[in-house]
Rosetta silent file (secondary structure, phi, psi, omega in degrees, C-alpha in Angstrom):
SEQUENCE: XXXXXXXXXXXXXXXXXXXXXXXXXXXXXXXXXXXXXXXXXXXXXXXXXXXXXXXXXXXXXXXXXXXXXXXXXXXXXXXXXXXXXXXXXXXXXXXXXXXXXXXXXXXXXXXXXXXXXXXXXXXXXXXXXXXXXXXXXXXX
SCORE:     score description
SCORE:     0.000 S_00000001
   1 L     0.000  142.579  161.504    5.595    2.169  -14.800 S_00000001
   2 E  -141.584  148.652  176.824    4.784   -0.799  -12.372 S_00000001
   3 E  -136.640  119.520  165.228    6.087   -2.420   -9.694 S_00000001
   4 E  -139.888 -166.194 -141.159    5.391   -5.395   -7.762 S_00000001
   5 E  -157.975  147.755  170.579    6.350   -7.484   -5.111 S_00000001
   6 E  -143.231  135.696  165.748    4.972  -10.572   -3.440 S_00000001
   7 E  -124.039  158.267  170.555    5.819  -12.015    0.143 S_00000001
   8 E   -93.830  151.167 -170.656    5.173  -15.179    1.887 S_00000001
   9 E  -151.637  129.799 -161.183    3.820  -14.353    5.235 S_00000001
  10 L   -87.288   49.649  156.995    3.434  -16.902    8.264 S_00000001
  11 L  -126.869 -171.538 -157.336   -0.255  -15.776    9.549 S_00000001
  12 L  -112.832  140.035  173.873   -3.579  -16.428    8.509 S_00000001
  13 H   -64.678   -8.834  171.790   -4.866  -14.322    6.328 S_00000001
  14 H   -84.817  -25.181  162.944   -7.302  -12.351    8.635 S_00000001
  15 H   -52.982  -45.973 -167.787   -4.177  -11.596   10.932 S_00000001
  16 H   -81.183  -11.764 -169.406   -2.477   -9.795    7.811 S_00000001
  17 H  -100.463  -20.415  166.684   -5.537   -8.292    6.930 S_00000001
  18 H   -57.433  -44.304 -171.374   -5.965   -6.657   10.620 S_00000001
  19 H   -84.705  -24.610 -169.371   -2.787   -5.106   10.240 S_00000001
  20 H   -71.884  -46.663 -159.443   -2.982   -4.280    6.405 S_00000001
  21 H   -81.209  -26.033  176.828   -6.505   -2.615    6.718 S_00000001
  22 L   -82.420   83.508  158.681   -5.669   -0.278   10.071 S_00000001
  23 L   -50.440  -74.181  159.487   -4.098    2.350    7.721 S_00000001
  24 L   -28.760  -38.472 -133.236   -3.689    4.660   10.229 S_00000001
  25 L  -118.117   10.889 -173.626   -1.753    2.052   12.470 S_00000001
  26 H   -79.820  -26.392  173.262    0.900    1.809    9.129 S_00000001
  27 H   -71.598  -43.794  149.889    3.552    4.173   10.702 S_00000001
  28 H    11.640  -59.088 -158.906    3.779    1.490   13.370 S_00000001
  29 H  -124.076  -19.756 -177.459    5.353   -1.395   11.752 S_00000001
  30 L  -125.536  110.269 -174.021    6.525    0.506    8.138 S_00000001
  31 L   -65.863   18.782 -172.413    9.220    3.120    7.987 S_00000001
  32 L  -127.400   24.417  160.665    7.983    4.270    4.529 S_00000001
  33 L  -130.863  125.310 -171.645    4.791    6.191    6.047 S_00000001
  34 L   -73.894  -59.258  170.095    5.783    9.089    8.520 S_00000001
  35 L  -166.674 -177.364 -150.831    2.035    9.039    9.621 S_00000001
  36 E  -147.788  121.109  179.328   -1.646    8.686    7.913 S_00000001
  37 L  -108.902  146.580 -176.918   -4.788   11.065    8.710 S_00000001
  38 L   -93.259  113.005  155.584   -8.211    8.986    8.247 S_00000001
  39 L   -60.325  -50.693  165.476  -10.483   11.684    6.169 S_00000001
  40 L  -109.912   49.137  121.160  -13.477    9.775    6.153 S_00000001
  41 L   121.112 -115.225 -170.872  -13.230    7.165    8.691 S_00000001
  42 L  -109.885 -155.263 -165.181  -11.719    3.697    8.088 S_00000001
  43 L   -43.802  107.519  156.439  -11.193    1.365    4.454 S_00000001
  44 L  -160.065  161.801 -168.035  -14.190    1.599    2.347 S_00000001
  45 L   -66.581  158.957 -173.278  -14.553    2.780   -1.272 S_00000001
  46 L    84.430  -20.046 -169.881  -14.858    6.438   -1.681 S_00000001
  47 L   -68.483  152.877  152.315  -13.152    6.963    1.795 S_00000001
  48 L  -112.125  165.457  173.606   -9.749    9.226    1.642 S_00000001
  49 L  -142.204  124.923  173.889   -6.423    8.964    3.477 S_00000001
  50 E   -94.056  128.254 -169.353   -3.973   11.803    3.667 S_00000001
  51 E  -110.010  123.564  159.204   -0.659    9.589    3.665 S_00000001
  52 L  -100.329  142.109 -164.065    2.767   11.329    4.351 S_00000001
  53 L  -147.041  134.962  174.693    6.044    9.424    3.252 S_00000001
  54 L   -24.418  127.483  160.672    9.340   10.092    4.022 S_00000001
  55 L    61.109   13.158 -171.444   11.322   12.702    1.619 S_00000001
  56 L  -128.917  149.186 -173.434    7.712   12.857   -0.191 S_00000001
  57 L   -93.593  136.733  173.395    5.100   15.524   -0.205 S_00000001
  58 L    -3.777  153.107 -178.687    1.923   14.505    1.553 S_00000001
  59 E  -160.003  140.141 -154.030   -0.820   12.754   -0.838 S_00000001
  60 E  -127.278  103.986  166.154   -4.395   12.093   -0.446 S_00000001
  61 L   -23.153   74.482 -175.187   -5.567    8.679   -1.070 S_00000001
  62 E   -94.747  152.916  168.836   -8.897    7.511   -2.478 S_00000001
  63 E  -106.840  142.765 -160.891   -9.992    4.315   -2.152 S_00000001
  64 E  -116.638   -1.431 -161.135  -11.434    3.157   -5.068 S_00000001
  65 E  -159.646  130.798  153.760  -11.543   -0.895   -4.444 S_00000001
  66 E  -149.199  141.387  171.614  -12.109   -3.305   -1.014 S_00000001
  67 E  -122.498   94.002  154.853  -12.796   -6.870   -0.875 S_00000001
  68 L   -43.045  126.720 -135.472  -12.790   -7.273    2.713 S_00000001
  69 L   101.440  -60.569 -158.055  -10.407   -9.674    4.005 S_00000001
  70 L  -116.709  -41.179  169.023   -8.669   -9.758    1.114 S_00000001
  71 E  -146.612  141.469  126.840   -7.944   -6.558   -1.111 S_00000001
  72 E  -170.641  176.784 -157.676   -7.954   -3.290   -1.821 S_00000001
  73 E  -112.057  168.502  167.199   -6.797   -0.470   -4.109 S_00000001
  74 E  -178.212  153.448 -140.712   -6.300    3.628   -3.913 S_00000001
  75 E  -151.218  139.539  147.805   -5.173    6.105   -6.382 S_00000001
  76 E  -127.572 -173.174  173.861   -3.791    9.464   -5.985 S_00000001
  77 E  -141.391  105.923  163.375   -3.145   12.169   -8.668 S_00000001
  78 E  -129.762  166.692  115.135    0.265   14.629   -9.105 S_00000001
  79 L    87.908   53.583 -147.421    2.369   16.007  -11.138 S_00000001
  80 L     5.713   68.544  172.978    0.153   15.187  -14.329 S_00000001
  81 E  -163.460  160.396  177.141    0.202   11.429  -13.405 S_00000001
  82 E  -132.938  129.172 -160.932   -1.521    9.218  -11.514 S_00000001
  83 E   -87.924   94.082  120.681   -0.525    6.237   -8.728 S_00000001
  84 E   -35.053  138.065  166.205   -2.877    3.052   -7.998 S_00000001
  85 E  -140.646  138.057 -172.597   -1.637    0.988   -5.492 S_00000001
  86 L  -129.338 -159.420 -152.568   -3.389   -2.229   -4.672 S_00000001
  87 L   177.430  123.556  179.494   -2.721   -4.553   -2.120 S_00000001
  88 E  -145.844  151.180 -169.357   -3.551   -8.351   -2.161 S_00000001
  89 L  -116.165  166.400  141.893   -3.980  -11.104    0.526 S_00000001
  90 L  -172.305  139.361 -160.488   -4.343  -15.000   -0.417 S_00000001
  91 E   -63.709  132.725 -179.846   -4.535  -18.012    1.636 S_00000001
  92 E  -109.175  161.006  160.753   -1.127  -20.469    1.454 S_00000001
  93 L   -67.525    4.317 -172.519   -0.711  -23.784    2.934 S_00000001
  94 L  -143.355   45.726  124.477    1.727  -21.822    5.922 S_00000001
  95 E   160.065  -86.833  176.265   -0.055  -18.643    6.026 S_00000001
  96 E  -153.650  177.899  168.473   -0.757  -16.111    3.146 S_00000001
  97 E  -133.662  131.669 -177.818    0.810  -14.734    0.288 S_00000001
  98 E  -116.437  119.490 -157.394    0.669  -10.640   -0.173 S_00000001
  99 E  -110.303  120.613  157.223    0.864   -9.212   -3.671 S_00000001
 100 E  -125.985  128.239  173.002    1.709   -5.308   -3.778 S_00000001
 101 E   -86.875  152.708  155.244    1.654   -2.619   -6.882 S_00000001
 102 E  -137.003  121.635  173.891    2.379    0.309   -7.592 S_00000001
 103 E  -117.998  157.548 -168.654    1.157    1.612  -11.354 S_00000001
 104 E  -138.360   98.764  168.943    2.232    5.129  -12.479 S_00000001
 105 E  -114.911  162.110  159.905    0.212    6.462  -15.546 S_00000001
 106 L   106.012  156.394 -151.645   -0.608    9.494  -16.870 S_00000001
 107 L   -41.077  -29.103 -178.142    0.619   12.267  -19.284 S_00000001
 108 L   -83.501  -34.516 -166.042    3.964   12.762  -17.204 S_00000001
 109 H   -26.371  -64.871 -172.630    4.416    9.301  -15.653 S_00000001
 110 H   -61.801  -19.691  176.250    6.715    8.822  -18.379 S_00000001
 111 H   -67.118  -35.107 -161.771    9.067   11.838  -17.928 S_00000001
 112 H   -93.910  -18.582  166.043    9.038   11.273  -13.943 S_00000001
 113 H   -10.086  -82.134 -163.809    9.710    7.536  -14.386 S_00000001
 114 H   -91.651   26.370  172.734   13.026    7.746  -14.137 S_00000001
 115 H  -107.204  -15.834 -178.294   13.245   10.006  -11.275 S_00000001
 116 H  -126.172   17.265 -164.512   10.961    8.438   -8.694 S_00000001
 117 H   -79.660  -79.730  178.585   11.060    4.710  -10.046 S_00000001
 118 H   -69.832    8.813  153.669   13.375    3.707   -7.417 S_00000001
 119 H   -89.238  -26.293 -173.184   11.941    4.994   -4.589 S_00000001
 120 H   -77.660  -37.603  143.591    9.125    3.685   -5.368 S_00000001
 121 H    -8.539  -67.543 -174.054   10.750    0.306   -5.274 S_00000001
 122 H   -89.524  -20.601  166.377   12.372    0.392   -2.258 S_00000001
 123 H   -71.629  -38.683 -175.248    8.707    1.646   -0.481 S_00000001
 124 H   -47.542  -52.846 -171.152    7.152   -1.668   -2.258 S_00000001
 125 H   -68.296  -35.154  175.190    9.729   -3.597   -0.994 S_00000001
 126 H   -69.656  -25.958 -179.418   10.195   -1.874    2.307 S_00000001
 127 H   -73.975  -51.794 -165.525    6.334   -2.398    2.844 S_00000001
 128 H   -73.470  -42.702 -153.192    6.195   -6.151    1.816 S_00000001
 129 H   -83.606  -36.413  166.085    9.430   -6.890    4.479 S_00000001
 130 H   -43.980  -46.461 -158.034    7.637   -4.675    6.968 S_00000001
 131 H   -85.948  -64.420 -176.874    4.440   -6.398    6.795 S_00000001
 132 H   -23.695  -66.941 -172.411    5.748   -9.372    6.782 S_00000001
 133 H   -72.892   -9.804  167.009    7.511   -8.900   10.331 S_00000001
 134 L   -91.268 -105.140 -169.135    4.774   -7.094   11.797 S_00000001
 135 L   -41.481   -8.720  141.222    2.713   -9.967   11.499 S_00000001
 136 L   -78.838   -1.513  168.026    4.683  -12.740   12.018 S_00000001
 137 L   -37.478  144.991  166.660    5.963  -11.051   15.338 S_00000001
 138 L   -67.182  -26.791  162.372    5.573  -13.466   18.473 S_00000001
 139 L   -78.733   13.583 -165.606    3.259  -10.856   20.039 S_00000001
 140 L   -95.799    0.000    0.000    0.351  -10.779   17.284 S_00000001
């Protein structure tokens, strides 16, 4: 399963990338993280994040990918399947454009599809609309 989602978003891309990269700081501006413990200290590959989500049980993060600035990716593993989620900035003529995934592999993925498919939706989506308005706010 995958899902993605693109927004246009009226900052620069180093504005969206302050707020995209302060994980921790994601229950803030997006109702579809309760709150986020930093395991190893901030974004970089190898670091973890334990991320709790709403109606979901806690999940521990790795990051497996950063372009600073610009990207990055992190994978967890349940339920004999496994989640990537990446996360992409790129410069527009009016601000940026932000690309988000979610892929769901692994021996179960397909049985569990069609039970968590639309939540997982509505976090993509809930994320991209989120982001969006935390960074175009008049106080950033």
């Amino acid at each position: 399963m995958r899902h993605e989602t693109t927004v246009t978003i009226s900052a620069p891309p180093t504005e969206v990338w302050t707020v995209l990269a302060d994980v921790p700081g994601w229950p803030g501006w997006t109702p579809t993280v309760s709150s986020v413990e930093a395991l190893d200290g901030e974004l970089r590959v190898g670091h973890r994040f334990r991320v709790k989500q709403p109606g979901v049980a806690a999940a521990v993060w790795d990051v497996v990918e950063v372009e600073p600035g610009s990207s990055f990716c992190w994978a967890t593993r349940f339920a004999g399947g496994r989640m990537v989620a990446s996360h992409w900035i790129r410069a527009t003529d009016g601000g940026s454009a932000v690309q988000l995934r979610i892929d769901f592999t692994g021996g179960l993925a397909r049985l569990l599809t069609p039970l968590v498919s639309g939540r997982i939706r509505r976090f993509v989506e809930t994320e991209a609309a989120s982001l969006k308005q935390a960074c175009e706010q008049p106080t950033r």
